[in-house]
Each structure stands twice: as structure tokens, then as C-alpha cells.
PDB file of C-alpha atoms (C1' of nucleotides) in Angstrom:
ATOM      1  CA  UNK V 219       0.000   0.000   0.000  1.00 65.00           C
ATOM      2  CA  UNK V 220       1.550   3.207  -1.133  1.00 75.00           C
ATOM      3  CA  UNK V 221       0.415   6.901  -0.841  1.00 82.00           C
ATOM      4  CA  UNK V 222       1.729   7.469  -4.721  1.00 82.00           C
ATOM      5  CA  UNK V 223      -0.266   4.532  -5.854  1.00 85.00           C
ATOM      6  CA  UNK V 224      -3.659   5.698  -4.170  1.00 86.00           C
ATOM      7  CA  UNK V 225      -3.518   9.093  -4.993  1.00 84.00           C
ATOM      8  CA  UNK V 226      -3.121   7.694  -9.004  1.00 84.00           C
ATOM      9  CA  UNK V 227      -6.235   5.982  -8.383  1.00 88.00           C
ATOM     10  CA  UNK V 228      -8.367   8.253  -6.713  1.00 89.00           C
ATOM     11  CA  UNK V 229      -7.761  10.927 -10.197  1.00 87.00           C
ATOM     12  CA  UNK V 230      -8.950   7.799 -12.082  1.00 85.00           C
ATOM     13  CA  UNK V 231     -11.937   8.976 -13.971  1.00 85.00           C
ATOM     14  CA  UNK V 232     -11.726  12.354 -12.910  1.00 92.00           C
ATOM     15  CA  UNK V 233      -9.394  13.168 -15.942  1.00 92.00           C
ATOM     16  CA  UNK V 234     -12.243  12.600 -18.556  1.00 92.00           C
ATOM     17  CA  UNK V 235     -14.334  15.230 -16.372  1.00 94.00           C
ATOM     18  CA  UNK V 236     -11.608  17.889 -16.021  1.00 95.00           C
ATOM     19  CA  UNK V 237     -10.493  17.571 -19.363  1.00 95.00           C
ATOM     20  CA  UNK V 238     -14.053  18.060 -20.613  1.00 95.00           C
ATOM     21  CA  UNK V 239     -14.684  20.958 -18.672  1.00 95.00           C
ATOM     22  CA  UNK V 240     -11.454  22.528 -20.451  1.00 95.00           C
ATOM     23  CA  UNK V 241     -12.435  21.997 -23.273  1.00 96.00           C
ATOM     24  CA  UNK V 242     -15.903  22.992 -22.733  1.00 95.00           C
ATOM     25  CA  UNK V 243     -14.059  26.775 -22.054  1.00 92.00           C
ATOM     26  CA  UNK V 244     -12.032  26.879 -25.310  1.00 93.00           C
ATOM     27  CA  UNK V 245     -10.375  24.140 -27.640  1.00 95.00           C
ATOM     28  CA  UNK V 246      -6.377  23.286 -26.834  1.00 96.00           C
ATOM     29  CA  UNK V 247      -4.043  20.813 -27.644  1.00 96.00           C
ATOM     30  CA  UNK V 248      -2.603  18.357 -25.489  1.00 95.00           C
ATOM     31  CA  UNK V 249       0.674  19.812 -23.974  1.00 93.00           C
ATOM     32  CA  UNK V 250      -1.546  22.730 -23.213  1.00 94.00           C
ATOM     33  CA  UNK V 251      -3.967  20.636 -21.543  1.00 95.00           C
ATOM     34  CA  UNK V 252      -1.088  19.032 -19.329  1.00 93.00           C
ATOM     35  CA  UNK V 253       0.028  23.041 -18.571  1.00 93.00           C
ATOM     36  CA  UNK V 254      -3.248  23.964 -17.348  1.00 93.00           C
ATOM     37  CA  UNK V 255      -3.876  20.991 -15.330  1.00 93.00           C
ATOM     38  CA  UNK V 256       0.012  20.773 -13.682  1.00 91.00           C
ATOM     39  CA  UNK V 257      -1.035  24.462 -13.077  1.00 90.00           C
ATOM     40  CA  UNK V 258      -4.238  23.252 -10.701  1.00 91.00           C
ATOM     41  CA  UNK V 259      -1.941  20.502  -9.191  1.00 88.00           C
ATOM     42  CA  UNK V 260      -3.531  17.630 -11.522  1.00 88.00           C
ATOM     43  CA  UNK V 261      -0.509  15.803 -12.425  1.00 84.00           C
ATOM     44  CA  UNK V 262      -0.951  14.837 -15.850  1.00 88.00           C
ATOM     45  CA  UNK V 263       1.987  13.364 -17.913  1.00 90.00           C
ATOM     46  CA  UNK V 264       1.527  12.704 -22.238  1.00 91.00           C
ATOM     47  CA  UNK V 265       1.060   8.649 -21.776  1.00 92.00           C
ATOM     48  CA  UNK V 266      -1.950   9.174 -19.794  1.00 92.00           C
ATOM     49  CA  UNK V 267      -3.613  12.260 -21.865  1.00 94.00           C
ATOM     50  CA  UNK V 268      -3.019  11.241 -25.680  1.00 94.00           C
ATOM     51  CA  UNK V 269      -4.909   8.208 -25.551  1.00 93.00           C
ATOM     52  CA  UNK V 270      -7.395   9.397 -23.342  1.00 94.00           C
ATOM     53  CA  UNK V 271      -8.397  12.328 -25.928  1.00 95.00           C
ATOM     54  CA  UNK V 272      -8.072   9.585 -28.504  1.00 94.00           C
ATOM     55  CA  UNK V 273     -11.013   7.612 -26.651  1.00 92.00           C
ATOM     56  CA  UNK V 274     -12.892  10.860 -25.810  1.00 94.00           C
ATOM     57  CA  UNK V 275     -12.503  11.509 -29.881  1.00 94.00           C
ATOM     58  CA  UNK V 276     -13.097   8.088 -30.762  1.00 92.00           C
ATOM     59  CA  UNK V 277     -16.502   8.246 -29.019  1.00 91.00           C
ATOM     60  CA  UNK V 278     -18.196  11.253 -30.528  1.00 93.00           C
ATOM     61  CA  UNK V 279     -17.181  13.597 -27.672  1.00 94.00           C
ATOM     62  CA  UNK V 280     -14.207  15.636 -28.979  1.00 95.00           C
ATOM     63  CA  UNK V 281     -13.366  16.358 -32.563  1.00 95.00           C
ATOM     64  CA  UNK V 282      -9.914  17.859 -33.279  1.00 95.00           C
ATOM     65  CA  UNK V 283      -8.017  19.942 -36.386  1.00 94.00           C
ATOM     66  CA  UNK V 284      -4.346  20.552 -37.560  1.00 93.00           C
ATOM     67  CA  UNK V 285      -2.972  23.439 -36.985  1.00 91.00           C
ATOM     68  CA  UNK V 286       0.275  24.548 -38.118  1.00 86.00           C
ATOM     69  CA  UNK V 287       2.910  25.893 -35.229  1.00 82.00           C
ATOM     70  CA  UNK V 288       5.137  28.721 -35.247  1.00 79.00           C
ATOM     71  CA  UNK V 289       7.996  26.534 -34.033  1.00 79.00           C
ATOM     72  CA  UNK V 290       7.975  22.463 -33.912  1.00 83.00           C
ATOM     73  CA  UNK V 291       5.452  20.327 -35.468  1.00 87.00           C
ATOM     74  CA  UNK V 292       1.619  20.863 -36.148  1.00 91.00           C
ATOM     75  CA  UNK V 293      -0.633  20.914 -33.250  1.00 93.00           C
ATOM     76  CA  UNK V 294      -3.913  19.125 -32.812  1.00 95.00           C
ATOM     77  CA  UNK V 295      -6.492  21.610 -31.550  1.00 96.00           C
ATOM     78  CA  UNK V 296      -9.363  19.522 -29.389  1.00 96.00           C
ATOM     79  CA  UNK V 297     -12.707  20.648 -29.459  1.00 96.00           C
ATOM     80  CA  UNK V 298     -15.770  19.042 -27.477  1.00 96.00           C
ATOM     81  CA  UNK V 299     -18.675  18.277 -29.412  1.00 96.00           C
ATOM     82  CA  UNK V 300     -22.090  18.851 -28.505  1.00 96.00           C
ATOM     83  CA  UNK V 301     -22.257  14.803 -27.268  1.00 94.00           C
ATOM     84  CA  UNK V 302     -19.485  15.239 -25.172  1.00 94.00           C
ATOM     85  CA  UNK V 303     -21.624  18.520 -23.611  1.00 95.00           C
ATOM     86  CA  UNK V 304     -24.373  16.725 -22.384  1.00 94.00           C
ATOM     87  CA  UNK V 305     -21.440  13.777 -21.300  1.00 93.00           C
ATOM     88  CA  UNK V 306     -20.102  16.779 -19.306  1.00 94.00           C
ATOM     89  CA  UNK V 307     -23.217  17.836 -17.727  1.00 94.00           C
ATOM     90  CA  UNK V 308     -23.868  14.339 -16.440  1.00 92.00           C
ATOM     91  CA  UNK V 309     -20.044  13.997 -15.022  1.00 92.00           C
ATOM     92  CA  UNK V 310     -20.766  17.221 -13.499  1.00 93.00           C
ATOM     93  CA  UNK V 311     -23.576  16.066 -11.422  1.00 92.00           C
ATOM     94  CA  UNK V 312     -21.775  12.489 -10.819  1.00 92.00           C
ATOM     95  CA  UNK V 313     -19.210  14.876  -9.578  1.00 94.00           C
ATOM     96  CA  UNK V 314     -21.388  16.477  -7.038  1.00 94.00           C
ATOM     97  CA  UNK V 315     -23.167  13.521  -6.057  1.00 93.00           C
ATOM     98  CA  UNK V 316     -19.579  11.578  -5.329  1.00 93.00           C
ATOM     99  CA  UNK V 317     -18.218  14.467  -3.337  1.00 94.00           C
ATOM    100  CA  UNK V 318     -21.476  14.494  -1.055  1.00 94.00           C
ATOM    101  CA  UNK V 319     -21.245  10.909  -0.741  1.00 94.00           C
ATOM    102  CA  UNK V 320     -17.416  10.850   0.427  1.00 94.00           C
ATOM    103  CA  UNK V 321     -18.461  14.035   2.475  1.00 94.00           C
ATOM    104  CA  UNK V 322     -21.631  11.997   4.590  1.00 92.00           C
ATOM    105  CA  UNK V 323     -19.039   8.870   4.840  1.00 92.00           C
ATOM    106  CA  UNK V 324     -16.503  10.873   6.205  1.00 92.00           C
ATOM    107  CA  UNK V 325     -17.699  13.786   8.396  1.00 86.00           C
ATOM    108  CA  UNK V 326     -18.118  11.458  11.081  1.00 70.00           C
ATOM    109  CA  UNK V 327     -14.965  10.675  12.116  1.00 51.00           C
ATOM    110  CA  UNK V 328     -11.534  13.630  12.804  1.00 48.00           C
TER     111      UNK V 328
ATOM    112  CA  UNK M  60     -17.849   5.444 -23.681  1.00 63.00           C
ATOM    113  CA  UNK M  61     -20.548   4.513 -20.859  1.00 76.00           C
ATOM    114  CA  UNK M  62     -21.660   7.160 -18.136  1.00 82.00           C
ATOM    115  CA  UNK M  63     -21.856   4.199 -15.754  1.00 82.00           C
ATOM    116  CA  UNK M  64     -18.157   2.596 -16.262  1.00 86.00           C
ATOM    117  CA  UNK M  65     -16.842   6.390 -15.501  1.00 86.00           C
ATOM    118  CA  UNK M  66     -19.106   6.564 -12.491  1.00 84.00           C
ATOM    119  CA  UNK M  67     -17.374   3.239 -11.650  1.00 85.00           C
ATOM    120  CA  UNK M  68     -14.244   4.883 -12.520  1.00 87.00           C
ATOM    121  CA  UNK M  69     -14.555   7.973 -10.628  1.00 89.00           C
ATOM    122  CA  UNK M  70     -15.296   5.423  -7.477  1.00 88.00           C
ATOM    123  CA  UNK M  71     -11.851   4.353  -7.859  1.00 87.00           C
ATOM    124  CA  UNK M  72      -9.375   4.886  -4.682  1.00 86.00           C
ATOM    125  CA  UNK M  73     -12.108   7.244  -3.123  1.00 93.00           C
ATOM    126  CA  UNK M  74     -13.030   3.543  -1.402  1.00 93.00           C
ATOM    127  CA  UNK M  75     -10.287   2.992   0.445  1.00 93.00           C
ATOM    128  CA  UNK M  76     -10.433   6.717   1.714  1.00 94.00           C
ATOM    129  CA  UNK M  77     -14.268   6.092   2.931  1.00 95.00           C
ATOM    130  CA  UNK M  78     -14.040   2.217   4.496  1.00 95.00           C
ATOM    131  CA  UNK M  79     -10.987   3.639   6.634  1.00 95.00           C
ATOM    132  CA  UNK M  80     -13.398   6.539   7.724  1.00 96.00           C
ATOM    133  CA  UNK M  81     -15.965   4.617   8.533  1.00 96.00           C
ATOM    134  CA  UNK M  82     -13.576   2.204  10.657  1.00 96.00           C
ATOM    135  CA  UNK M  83     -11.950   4.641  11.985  1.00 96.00           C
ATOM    136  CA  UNK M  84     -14.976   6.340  13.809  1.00 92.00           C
ATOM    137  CA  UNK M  85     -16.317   1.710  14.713  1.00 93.00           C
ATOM    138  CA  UNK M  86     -15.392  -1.312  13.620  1.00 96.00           C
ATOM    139  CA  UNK M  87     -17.635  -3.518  11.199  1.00 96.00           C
ATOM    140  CA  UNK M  88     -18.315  -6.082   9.578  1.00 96.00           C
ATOM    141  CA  UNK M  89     -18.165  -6.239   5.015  1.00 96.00           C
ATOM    142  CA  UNK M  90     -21.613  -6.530   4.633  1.00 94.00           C
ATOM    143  CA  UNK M  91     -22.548  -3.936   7.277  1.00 95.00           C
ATOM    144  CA  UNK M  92     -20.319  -1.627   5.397  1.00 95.00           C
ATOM    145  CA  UNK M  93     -21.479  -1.894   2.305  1.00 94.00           C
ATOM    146  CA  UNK M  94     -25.304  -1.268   3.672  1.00 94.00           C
ATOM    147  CA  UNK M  95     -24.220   2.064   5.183  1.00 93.00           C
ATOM    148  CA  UNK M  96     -21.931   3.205   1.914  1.00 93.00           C
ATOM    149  CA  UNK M  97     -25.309   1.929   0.364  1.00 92.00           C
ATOM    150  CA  UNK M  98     -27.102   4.696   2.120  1.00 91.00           C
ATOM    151  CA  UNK M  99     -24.633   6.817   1.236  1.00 92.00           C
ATOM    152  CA  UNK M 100     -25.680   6.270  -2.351  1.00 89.00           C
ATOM    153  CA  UNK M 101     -22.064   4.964  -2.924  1.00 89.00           C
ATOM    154  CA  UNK M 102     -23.048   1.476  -4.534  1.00 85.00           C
ATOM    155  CA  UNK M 103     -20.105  -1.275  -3.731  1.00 89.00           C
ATOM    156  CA  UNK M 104     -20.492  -4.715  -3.591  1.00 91.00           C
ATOM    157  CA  UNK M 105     -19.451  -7.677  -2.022  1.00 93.00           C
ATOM    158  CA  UNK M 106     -16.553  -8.585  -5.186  1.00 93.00           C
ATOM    159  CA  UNK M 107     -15.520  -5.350  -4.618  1.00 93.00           C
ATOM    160  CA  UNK M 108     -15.057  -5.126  -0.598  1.00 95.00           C
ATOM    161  CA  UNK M 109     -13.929  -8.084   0.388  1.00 95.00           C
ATOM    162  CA  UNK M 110     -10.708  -8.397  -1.559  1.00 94.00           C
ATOM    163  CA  UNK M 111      -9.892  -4.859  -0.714  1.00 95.00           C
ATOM    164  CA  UNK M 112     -10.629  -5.124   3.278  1.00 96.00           C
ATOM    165  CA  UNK M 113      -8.038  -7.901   2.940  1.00 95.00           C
ATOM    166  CA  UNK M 114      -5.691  -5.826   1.132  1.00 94.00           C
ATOM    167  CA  UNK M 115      -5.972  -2.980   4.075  1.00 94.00           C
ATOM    168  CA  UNK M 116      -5.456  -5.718   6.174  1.00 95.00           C
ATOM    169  CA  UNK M 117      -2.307  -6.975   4.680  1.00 93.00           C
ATOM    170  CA  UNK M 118      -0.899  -3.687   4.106  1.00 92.00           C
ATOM    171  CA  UNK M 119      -1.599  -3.327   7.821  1.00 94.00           C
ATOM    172  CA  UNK M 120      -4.101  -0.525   7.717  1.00 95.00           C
ATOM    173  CA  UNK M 121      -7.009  -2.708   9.318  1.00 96.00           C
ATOM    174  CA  UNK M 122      -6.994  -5.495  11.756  1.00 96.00           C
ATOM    175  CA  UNK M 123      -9.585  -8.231  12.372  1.00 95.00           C
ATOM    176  CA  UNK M 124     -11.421 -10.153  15.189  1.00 95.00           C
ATOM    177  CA  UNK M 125     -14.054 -13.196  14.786  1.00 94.00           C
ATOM    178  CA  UNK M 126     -16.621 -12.681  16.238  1.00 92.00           C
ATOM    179  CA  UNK M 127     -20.266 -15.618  16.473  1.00 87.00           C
ATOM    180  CA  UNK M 128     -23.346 -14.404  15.384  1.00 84.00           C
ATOM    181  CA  UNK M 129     -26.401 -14.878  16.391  1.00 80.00           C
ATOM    182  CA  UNK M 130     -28.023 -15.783  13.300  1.00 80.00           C
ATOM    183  CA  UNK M 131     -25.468 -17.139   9.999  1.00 84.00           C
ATOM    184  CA  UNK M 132     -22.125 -17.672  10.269  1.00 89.00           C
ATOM    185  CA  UNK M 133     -19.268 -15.912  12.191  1.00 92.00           C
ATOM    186  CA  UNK M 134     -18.133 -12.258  11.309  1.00 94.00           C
ATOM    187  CA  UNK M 135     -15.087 -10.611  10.719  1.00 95.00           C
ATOM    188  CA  UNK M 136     -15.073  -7.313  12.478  1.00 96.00           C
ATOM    189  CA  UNK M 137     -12.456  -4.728  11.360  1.00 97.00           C
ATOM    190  CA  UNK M 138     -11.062  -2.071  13.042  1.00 97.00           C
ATOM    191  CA  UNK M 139      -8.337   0.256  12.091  1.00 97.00           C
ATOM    192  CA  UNK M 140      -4.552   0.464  13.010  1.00 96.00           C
ATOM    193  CA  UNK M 141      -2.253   3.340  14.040  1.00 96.00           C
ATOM    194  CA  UNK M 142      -0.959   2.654  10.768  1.00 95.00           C
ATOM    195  CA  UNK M 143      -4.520   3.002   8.999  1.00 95.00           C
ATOM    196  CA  UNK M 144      -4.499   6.079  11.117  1.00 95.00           C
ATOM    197  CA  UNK M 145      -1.933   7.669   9.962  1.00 94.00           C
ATOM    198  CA  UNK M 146      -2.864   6.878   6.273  1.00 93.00           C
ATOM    199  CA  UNK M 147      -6.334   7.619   6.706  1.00 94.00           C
ATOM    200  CA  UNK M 148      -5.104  11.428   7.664  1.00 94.00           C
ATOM    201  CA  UNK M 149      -3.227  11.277   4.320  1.00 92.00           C
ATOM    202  CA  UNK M 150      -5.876  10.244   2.165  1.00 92.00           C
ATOM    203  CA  UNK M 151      -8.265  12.818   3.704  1.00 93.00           C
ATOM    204  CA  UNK M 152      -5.535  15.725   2.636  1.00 92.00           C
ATOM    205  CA  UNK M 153      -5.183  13.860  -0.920  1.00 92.00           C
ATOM    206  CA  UNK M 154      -8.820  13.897  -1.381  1.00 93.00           C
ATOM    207  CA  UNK M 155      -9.199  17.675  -0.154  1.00 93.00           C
ATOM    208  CA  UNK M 156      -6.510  18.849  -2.521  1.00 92.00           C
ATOM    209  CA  UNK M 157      -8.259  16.798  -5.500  1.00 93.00           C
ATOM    210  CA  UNK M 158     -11.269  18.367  -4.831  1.00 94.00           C
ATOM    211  CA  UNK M 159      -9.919  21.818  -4.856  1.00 94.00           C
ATOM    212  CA  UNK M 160      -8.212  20.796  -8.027  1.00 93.00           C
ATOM    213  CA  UNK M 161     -11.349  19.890  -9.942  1.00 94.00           C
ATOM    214  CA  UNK M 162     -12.777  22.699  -8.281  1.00 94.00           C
ATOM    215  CA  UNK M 163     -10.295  24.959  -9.865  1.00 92.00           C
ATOM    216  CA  UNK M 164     -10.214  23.388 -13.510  1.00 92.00           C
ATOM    217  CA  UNK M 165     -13.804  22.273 -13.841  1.00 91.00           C
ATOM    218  CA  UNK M 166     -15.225  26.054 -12.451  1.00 86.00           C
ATOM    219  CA  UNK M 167     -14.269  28.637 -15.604  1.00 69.00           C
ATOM    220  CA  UNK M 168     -17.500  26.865 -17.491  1.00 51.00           C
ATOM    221  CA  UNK M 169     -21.093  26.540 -17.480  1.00 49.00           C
TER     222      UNK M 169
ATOM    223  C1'  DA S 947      25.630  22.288 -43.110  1.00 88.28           C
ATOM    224  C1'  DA S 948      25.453  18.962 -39.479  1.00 88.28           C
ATOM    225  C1'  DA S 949      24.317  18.112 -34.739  1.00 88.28           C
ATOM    226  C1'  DA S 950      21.676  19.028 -30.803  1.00 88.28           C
ATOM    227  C1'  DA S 951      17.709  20.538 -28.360  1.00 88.28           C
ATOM    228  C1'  DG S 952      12.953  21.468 -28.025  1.00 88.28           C
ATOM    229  C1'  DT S 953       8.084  20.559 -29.165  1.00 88.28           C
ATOM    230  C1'  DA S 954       4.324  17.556 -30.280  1.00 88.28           C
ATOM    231  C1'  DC S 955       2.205  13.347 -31.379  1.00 88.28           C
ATOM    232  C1'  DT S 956       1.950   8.040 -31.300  1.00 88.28           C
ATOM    233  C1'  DA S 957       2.372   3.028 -29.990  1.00 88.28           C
ATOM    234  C1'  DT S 958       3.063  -0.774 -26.787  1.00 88.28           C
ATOM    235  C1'  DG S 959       3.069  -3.066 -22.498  1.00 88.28           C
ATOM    236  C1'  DC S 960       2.327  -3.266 -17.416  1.00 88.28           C
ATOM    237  C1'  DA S 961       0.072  -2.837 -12.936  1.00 88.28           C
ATOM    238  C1'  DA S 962      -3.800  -1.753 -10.134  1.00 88.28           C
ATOM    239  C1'  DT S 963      -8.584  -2.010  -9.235  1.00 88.28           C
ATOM    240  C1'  DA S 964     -13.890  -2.380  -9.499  1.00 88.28           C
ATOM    241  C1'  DC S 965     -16.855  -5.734 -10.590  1.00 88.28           C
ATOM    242  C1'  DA S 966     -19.154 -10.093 -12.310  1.00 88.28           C
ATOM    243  C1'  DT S 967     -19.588 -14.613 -11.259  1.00 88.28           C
ATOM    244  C1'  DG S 968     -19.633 -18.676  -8.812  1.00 88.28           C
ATOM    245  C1'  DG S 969     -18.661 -21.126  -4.689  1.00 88.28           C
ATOM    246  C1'  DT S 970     -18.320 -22.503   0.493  1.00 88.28           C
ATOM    247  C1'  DA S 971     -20.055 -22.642   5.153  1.00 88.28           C
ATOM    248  C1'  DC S 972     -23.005 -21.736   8.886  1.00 88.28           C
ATOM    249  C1'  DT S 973     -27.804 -20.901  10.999  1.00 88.28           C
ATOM    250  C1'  DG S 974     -32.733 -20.947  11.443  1.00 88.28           C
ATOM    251  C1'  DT S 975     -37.254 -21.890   9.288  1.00 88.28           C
ATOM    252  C1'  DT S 976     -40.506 -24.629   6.866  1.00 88.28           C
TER     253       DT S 976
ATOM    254  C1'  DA W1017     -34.472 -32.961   5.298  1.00 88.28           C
ATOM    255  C1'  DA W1018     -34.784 -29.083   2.282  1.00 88.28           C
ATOM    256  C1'  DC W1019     -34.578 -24.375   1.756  1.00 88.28           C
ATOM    257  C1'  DA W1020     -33.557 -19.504   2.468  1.00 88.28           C
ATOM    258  C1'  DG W1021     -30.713 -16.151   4.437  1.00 88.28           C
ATOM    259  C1'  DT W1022     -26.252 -14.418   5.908  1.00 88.28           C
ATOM    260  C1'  DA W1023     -21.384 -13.952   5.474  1.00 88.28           C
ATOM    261  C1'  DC W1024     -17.054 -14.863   3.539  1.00 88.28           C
ATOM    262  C1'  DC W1025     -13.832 -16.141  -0.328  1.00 88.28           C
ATOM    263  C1'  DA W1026     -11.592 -17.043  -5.059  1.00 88.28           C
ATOM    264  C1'  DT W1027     -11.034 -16.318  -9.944  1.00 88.28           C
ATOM    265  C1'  DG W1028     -11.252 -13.905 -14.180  1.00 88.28           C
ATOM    266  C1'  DT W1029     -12.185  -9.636 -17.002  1.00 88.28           C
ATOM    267  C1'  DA W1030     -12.215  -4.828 -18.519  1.00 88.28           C
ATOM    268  C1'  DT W1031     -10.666  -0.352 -17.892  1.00 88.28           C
ATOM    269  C1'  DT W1032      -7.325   2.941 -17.153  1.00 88.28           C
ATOM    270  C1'  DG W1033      -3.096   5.675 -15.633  1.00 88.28           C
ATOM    271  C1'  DC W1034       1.422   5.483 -16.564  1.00 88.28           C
ATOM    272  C1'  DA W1035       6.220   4.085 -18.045  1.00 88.28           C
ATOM    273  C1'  DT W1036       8.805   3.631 -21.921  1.00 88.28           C
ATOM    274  C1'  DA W1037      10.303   4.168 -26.436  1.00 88.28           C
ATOM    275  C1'  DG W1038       9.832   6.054 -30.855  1.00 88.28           C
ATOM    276  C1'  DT W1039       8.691   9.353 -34.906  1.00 88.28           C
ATOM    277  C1'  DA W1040       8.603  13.856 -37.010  1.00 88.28           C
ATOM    278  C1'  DC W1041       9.111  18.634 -37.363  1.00 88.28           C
ATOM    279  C1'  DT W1042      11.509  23.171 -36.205  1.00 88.28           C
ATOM    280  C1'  DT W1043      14.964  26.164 -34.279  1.00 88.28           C
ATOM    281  C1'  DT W1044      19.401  26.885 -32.251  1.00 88.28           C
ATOM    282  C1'  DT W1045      24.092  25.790 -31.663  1.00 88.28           C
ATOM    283  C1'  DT W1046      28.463  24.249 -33.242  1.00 88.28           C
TER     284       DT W1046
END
DNA sequence: AAAAAGTACTATGCAATACATGGTACTGTT
DNA sequence: AACAGTACCATGTATTGCATAGTACTTTTT
């Protein structure tokens, strides 16, 4: 059992929902996406994030576009679609309900 | 993509955080736990709570004690260690930061 | 001009975990 | 004796975060 490991698994799933919710804001590609999210403490690293806007893509709720960079190669601009909206609204109230749950379970105790 | 599975996933490593809370304020029993997470609209089940009670218990988080009941077979009550303790206090400032964190990333929309 | 460094995307394999499923064992009721 | 209820346990699967390694393009350095 291992602090590291746990904290991994409790951002499980959460990454779909923050990334999302990013998106939701304005379209990015995916070293900016792992910026912003280093910025709020989300540790984020590229061999979690590129397949996980691959699978968000590959299910209807992101599209993308090239677009050529100033310096190094083209960048892939992420957009959500309006699927991945109403995904997003739903993960949003998942969100909610989760955080009162682990709030009821908890409060007891400390 | 399936709301449910990232409901499931979201769930991940936040129940380790809420059995030790619950333990740490009584010890219990698996199935008595997963009736009052069940009331706490967090849905677990008995594939999913038994292997990881004895996972706290080999990592030395939890401890056990048989105990006869009065109806069905004998129970295993768990209680916490000094150890779960200690890691209980870290999970609880893990889960606050991760909150804040989505908090922070997820708030600039809707 | 060639080499190095930086940026960005991609592919593969591993480990951890929630859950489904099926099974064992004990008690009390019919 | 058969059945239902309670409680615990074992095995296999799917998903996912991450490590690792690699490709490709551009700019800077030598």
C-alpha cells in the first residue's frame, strides 16, 4: 500500500471530467492541456492524456483539427462536441453527487 | 464510452479513503459496510469489498477479530490500526486537494 | 551544413482495481 | 431434510493511468 499509488487511483476517472470541462471553455491541444492541469496541481503526464483524448474523440465527444505551429510540429487543436456537452453535464452532477457521498461517509470521524 | 463505467471509474481509490473513515470512527463487519456506503448512495459490492478489506489488512491498515453471530455464520469485524491512522489522515488531505483541483479546472464553465 | 535541443504526437506493455460470477459454510425456518 | 438467508472467499475480465520508447518537425548551436 503506497500513498503514490492511491492518490493515481483516486484521479482515475476524474481526468475525462476535467479535461471536458477545459475543453468545454475553449479548444487546446494536449501539452496545453497538461500546462493547465500541472497548473491546478492535476498531475498529468503525455502517456496518460493522448490516448485518453483519442477515446474521448473516438466516441463522438471531442473532434480535433491541424494546426500549423510557429515553431515544432503541427498541433492538434481539441474541441468538445455537442455529445461530449451533455457527457459533461452528467459527469458534473456524478461529480457532485460523489463528493457528497465521500463528504456523509466521512464527516463522522476527525 | 458509458456514463456508468466512468461513475465506476470515478469510485476508484475514493473507497479505500471512505471504508478507513468509517472504521476509523467503529469497527464492522463487510456486509454492514457496504449497507451504510449503500445509504450513502455509494453502490459497492461484495466482489468489490472483500478483496480490498483484505488488502488494508495486509498492508496493515485494518486489523480483524471473529466474532459468532447470532443468526449465519461468524463475522469478521475490522477495526483500524495506528498505521490506517496515519494513512487515513493522508488520504483525507489527498482527497481535499483533488477536490480543490477539480474545483479549480472544472469552475471557468457553465 | 550537421548536430543538438525542443516541441508535439503516437504506440506498446504493465500494474492496479472495481466488478461479475460462482462457490463454500453456517444458521434458522418450513 | 430441504430451503432460504447471511457472510465470507476465489477467480477472471475490462478499464485505465502510466512508463517507456519512438517518430517527425523546427529552431538553435556548433
Amino acid at each position: 500500500m503506497n500513498l503514490e499509488n492511491t492518490k493515481a487511483q483516486m484521479r482515475k476517472g476524474i481526468l475525462e471530467y476535467c479535461i471536458l470541462a477545459l475543453l468545454s471553455d475553449k479548444e487546446a491541444y494536449a501539452s496545453e492541456l497538461i500546462q493547465t492541469l500541472k497548473e491546478a496541481r492535476l498531475l498529468v503526464v503525455e502517456g496518460t492524456i493522448y490516448p485518453l483524448l483519442t477515446r474521448l474523440k473516438n466516441d463522438g465527444l471531442l473532434n480535433y483539427r491541424w494546426e500549423e505551429s510557429t515553431g515544432g510540429p503541427p498541433r492538434k487543436y481539441y474541441m468538445i462536441t455537442p455529445l461530449g456537452k451533455d457527457f459533461l453535464k452528467e459527469l458534473a452532477k456524478t461529480w457532485v453527487q460523489l463528493t457528497q457521498s465521500v463528504q456523509k461517509v466521512t464527516q463522522t470521524n476527525q
